[in-house]
Short mmCIF file of C-alpha atoms in Angstrom, two decimals:
data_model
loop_
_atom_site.label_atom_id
_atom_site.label_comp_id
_atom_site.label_asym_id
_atom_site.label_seq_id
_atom_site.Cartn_x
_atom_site.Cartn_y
_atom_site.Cartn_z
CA UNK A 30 110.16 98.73 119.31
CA UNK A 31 114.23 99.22 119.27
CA UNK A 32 115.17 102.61 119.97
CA UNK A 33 115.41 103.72 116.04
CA UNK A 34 115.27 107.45 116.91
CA UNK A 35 114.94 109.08 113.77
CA UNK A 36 112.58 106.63 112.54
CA UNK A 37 110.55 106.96 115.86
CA UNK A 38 110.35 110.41 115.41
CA UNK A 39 109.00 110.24 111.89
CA UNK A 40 106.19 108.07 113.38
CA UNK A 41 105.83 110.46 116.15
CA UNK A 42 105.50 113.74 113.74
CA UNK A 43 103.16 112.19 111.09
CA UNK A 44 100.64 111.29 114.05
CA UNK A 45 100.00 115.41 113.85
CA UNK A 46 97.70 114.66 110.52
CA UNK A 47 94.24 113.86 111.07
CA UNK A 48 93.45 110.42 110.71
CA UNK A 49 96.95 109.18 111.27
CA UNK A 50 97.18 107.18 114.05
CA UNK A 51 100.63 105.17 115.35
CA UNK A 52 99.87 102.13 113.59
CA UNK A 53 99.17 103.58 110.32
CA UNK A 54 102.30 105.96 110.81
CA UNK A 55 104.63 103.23 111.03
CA UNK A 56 102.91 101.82 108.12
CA UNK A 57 103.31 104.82 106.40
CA UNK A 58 107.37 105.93 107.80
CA UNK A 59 108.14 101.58 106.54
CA UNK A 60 106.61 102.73 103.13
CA UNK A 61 108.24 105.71 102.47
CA UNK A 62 111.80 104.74 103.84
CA UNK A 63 111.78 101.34 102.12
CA UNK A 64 110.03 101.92 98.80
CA UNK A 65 109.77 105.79 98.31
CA UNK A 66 112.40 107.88 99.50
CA UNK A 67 112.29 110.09 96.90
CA UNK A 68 108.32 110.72 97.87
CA UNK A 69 109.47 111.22 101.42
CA UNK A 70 111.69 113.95 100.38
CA UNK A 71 109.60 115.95 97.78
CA UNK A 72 107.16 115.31 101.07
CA UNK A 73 109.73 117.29 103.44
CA UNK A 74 110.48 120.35 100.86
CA UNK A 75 107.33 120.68 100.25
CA UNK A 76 106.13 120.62 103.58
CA UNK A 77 108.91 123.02 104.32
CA UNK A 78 108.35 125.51 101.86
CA UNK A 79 104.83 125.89 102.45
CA UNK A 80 105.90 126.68 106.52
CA UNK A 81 108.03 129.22 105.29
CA UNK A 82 105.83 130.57 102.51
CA UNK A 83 102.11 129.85 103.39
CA UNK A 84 99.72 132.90 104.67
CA UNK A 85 96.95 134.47 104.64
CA UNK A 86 95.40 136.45 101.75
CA UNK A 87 95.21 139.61 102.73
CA UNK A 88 92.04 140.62 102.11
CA UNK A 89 90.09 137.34 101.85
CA UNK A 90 91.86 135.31 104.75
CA UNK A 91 91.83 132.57 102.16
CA UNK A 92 95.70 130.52 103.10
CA UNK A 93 98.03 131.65 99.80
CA UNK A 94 101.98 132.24 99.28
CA UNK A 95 101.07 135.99 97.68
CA UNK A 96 99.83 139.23 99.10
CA UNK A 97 97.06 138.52 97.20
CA UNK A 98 94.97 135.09 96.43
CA UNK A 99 94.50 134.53 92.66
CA UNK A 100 90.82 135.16 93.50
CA UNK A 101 91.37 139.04 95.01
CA UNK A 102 93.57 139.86 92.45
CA UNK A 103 91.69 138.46 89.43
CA UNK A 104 89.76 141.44 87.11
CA UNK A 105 87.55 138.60 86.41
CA UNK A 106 85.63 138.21 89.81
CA UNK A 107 83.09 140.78 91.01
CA UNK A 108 84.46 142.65 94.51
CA UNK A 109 81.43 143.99 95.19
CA UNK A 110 79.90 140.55 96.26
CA UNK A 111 81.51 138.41 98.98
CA UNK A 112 80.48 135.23 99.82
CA UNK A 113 81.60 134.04 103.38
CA UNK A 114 82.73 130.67 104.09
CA UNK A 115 84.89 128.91 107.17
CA UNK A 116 87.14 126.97 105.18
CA UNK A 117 89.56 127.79 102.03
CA UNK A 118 88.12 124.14 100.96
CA UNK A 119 84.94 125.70 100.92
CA UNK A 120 85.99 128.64 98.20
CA UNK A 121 87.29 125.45 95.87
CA UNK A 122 84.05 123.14 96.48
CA UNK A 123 82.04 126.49 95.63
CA UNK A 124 84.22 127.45 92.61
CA UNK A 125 83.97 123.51 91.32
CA UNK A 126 80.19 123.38 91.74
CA UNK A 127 78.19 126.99 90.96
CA UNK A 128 78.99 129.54 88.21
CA UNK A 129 79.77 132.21 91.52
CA UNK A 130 81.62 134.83 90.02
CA UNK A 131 81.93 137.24 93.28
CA UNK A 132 84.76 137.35 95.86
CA UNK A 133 85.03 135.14 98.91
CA UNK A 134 85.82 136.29 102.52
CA UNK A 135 87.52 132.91 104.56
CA UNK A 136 86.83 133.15 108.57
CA UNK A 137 88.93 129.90 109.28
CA UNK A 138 87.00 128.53 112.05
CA UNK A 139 83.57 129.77 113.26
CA UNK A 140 82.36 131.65 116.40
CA UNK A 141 82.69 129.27 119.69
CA UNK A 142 83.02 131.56 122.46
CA UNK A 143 83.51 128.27 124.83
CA UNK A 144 86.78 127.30 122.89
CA UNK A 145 87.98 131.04 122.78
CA UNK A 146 86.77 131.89 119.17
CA UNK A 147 85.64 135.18 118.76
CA UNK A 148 84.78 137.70 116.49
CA UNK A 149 88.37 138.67 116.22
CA UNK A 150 89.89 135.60 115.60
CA UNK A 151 87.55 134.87 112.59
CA UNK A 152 88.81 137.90 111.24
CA UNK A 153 85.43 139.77 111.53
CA UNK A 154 86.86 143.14 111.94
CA UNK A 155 88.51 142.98 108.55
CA UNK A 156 84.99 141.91 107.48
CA UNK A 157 83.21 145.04 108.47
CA UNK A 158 86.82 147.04 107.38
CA UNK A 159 85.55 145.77 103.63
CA UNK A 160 81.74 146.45 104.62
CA UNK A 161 82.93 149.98 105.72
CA UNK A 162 85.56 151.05 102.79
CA UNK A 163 84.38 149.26 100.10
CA UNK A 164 80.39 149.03 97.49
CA UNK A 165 79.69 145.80 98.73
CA UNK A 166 76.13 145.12 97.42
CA UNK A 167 75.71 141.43 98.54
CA UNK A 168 76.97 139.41 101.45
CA UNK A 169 76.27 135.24 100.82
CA UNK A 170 76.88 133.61 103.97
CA UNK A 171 78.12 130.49 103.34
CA UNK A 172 78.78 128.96 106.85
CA UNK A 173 78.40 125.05 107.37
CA UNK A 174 74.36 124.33 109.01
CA UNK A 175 76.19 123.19 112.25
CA UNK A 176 74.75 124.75 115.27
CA UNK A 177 78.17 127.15 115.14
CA UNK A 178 77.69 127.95 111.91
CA UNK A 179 74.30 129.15 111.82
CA UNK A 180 75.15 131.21 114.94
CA UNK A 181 78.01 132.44 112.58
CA UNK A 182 75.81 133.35 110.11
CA UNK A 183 73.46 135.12 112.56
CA UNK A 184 76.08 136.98 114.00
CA UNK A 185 77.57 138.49 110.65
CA UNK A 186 73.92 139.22 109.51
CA UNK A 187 73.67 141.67 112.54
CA UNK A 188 77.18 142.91 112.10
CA UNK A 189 75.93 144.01 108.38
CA UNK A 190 72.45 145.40 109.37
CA UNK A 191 73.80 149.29 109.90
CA UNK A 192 75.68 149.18 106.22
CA UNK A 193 72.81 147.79 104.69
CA UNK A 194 74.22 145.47 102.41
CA UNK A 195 72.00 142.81 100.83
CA UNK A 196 72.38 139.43 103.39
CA UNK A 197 71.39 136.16 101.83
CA UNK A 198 71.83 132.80 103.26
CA UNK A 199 72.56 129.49 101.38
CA UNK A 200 69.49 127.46 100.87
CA UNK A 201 68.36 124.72 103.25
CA UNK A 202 66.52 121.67 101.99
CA UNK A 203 66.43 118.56 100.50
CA UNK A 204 69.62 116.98 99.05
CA UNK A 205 69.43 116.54 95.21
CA UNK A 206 69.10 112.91 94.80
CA UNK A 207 67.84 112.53 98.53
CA UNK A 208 64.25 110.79 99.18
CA UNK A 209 61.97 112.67 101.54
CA UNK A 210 61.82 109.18 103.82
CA UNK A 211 65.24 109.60 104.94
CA UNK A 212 65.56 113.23 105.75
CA UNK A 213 65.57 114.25 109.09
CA UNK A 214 62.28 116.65 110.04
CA UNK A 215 64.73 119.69 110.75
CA UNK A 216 65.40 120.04 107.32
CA UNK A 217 61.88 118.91 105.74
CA UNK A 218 60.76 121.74 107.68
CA UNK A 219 63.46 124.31 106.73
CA UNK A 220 62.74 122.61 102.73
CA UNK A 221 59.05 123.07 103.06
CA UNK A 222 59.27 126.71 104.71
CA UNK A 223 61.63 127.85 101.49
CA UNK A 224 59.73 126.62 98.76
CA UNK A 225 59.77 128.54 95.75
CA UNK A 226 57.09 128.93 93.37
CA UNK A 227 57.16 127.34 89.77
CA UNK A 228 56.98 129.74 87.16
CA UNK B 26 90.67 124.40 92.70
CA UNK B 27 92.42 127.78 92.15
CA UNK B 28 96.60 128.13 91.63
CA UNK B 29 97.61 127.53 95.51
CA UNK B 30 100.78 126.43 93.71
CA UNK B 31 102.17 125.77 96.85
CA UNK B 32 99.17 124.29 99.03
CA UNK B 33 98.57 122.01 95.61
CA UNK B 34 102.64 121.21 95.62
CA UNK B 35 101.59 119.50 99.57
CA UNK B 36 98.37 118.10 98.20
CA UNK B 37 100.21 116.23 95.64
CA UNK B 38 103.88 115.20 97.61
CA UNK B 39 101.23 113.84 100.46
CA UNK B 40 99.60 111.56 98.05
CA UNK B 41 102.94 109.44 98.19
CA UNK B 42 101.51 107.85 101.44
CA UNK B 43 99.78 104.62 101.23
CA UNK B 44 96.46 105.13 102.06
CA UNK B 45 96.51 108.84 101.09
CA UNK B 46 93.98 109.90 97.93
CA UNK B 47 93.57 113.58 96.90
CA UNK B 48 90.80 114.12 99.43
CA UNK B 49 92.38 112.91 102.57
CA UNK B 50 95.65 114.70 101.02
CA UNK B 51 93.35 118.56 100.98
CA UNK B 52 92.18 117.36 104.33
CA UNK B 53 95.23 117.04 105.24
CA UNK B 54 96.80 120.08 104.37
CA UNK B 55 94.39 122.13 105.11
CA UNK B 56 94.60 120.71 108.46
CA UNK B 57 98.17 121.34 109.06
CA UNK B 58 98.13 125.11 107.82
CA UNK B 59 94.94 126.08 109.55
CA UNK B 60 95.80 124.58 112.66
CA UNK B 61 98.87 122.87 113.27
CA UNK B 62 101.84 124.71 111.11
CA UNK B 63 103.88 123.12 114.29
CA UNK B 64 102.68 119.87 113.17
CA UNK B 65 103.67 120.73 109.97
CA UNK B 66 107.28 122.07 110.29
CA UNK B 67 107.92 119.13 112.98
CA UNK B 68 107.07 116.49 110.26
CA UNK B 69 108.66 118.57 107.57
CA UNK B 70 112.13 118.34 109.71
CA UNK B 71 111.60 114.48 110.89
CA UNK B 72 111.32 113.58 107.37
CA UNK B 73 114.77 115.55 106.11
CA UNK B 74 116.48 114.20 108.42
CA UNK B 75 115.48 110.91 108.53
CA UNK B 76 115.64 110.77 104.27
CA UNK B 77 119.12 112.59 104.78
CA UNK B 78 120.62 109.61 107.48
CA UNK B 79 118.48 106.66 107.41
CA UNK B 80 120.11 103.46 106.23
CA UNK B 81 120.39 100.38 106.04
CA UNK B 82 122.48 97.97 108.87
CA UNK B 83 125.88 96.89 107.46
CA UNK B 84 124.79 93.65 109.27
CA UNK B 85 121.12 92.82 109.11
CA UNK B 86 119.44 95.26 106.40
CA UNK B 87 117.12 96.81 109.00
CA UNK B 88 116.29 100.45 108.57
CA UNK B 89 118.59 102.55 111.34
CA UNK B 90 120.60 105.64 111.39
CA UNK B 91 124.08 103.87 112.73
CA UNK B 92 126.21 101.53 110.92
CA UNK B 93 124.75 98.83 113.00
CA UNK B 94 121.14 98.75 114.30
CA UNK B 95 120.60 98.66 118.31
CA UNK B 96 119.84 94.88 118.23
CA UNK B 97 123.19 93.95 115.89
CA UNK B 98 125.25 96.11 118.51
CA UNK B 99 124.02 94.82 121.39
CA UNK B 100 126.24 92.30 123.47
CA UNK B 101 122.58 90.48 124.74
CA UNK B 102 121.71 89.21 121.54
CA UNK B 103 122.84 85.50 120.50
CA UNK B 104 124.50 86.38 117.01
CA UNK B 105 124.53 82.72 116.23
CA UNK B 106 120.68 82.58 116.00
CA UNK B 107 119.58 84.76 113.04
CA UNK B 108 115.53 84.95 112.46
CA UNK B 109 115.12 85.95 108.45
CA UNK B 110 111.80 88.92 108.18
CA UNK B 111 110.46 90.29 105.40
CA UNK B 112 110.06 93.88 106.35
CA UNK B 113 111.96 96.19 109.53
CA UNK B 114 108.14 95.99 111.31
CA UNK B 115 108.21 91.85 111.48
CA UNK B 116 111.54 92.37 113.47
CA UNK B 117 109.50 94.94 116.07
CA UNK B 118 106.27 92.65 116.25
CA UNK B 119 108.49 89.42 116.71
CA UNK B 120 110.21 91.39 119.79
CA UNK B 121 107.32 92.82 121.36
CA UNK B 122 105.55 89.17 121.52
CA UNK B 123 108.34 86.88 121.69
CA UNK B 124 111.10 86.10 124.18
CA UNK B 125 113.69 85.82 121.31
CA UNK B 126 117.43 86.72 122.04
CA UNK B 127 119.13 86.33 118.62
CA UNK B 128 119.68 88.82 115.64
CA UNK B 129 117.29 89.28 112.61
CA UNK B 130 117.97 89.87 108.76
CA UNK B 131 115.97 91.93 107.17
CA UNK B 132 115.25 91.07 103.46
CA UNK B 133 113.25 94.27 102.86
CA UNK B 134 111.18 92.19 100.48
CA UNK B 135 110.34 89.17 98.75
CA UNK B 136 111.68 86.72 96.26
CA UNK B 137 109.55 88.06 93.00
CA UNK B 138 111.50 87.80 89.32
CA UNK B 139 108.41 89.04 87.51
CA UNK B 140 108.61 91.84 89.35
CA UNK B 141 113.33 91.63 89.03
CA UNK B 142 112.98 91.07 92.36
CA UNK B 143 116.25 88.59 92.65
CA UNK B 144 117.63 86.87 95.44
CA UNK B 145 120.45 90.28 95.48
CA UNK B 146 117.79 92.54 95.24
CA UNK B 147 116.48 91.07 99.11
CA UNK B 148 119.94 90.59 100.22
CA UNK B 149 120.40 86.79 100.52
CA UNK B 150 124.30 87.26 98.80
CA UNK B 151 124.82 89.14 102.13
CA UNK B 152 123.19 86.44 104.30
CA UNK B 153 125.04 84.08 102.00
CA UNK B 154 128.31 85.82 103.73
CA UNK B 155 127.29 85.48 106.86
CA UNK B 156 126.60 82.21 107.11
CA UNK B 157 129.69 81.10 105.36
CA UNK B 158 132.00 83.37 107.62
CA UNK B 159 130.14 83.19 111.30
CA UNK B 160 129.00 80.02 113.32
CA UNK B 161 125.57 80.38 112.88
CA UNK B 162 123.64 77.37 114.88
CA UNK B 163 119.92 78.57 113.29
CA UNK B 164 118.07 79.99 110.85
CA UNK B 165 114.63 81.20 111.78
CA UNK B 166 112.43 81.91 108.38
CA UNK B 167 109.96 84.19 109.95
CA UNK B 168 108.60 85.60 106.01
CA UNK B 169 104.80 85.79 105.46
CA UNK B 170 102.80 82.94 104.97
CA UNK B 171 101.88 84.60 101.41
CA UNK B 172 103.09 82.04 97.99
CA UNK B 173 105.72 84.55 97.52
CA UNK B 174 107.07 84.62 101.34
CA UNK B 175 107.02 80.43 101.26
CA UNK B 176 108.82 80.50 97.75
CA UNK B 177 111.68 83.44 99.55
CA UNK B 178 111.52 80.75 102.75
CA UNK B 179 112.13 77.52 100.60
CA UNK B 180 114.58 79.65 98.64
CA UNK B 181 116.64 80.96 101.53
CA UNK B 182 116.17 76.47 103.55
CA UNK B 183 117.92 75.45 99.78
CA UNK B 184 120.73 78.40 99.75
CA UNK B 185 121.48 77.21 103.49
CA UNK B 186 121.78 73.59 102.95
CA UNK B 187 125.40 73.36 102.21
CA UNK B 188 126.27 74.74 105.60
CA UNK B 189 124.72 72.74 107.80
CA UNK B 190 122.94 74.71 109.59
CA UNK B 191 119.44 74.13 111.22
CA UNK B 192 117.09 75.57 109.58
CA UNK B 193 113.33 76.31 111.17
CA UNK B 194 110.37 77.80 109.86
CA UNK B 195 107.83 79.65 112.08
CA UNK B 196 104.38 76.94 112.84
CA UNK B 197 100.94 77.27 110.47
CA UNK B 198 98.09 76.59 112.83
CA UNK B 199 94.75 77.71 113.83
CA UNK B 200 95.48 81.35 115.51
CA UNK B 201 94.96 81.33 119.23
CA UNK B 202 91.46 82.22 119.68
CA UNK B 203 90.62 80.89 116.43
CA UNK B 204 87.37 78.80 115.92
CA UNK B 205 88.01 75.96 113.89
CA UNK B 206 84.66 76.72 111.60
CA UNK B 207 85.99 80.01 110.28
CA UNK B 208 89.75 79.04 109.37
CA UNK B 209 90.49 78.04 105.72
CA UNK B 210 91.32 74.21 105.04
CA UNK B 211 94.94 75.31 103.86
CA UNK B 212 95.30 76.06 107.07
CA UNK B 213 93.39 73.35 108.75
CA UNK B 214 95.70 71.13 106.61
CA UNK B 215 98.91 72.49 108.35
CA UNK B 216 97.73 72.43 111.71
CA UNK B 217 96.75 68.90 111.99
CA UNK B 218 99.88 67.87 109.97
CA UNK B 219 101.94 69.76 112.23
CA UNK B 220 100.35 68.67 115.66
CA UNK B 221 102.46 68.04 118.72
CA UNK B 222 102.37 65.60 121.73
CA UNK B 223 101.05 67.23 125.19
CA UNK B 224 103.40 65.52 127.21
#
């Protein structure tokens, strides 16, 4: 390749998104500088202004541009239930799919003590701040059923135990739609420990 | 979703990139301002600055930064030999697997007036120039073998004729490696047609 700097380092900088490799940002640097230069640039700004702008909510950890998410400060949502998830994609996929009308507390990672990932750094203290200060009557943990997760999830359940708060976990079981033949025999077991009774 | 007006401002402006739905866009953007702001700012800046100084060579119409590209500038390269590409990428391929020494011309597209894309619209007035005022000895037509890259090759062979200059286009064949069961008869057609003595 000729020594096009600034186009080089276009490629170079869009191989920092996940499942952008070099060939596919060169693809993607031709496309925008040939047929959508105008995308390229709203691309930039926007980039840009959500550097400058972008934080954390401060009392959900969720990533928003106000003090505040539009969650915390709705009247709407019930504070005195927080459901705990690692991801701010998590509080959307939960808002699209149940009728959850609680808060939401966003750790941004899990625990992983090999890679450095404490309790700190998933913003537990604030956690137990809220658990501390605040009526909370129900904690849902909402952590992914990864092997970090669940030790997540463990670990906030003890961290609740002297404020006793209700602590429920999100079901385990079989996928809606799934057939029993192709579910692996962790979860039969976890579906066939939690069944509930018809009424 | 809730109003991220900002996050969903990213979501959207990264959609622009072929390849790029709403999902991968979230996953995206999430990505970058959870764990690689960096990544983000870096790409943010790249882009600016490229949309802000990329442009067009006065001289072959590939994307660069200078009035003249690296290979139009350069005192190695036989200006009398220009190879006609479709796209700035065909001119980096062609150099990375050939031992070619003379200049390209980027059309930046294809012949295609349902679409008012014109012989102007690709550039050929400006080729047109060049082969009326410089001694060109050839005229490579490396376009795609697609209907609308033979139609932009047979064009640009007709537009050329009144100068007398040779003009070549790159060989149809079985690729190397190819098997000759899996290769379309098109193809097949071409390669036998265009066979050459082992001498």
């Amino acid at each position: 390749m000729p020594k096009q700097e600034l186009l080089a380092e276009v490629i170079d900088a869009l191989c920092c998104m996940p499942g952008v490799g070099p060939k596919s940002a060169q693809r993607i640097a031709l496309h925008l500088f040939q047929r959508d230069r105008g995308g390229a640039e709203n691309l930039a700004k926007a980039l840009q202004m959500a550097v400058d702008r972008l934080g954390l909510c401060k009392k959900c950890r969720t990533l928003c541009e106000h003090e505040l998410c539009d969650l915390c400060a709705s009247s709407k949502r019930d504070p005195q239930v927080i459901c705990v998830v690692e991801s701010p994609a998590d509080v959307w996929l939960i808002n699209q799919a149940t009728n959850y009308t609680g808060v939401f507390f966003v750790l941004n990672g899990r625990l992983s003590p090999l890679d450095g990932i404490g309790p700190d750094e998933i913003g537990l203290d604030k956690l137990e701040q809220q658990l501390e200060s605040s009526q909370i009557t129900e904690l849902i943990l909402a952590t992914n059923s990864t092997v970090e997760g669940e030790a997540t999830a463990h670990y906030i359940a003890q961290l609740a135990l002297p404020y006793k708060v209700k602590v429920s976990r999100i079901a385990h079981g079989v996928p809606v739609g799934g057939e029993l033949e192709f579910i692996d025999s962790t979860t039969l077991a976890h579906a066939f420990s939690g069944r509930r009774n018809i009424e």
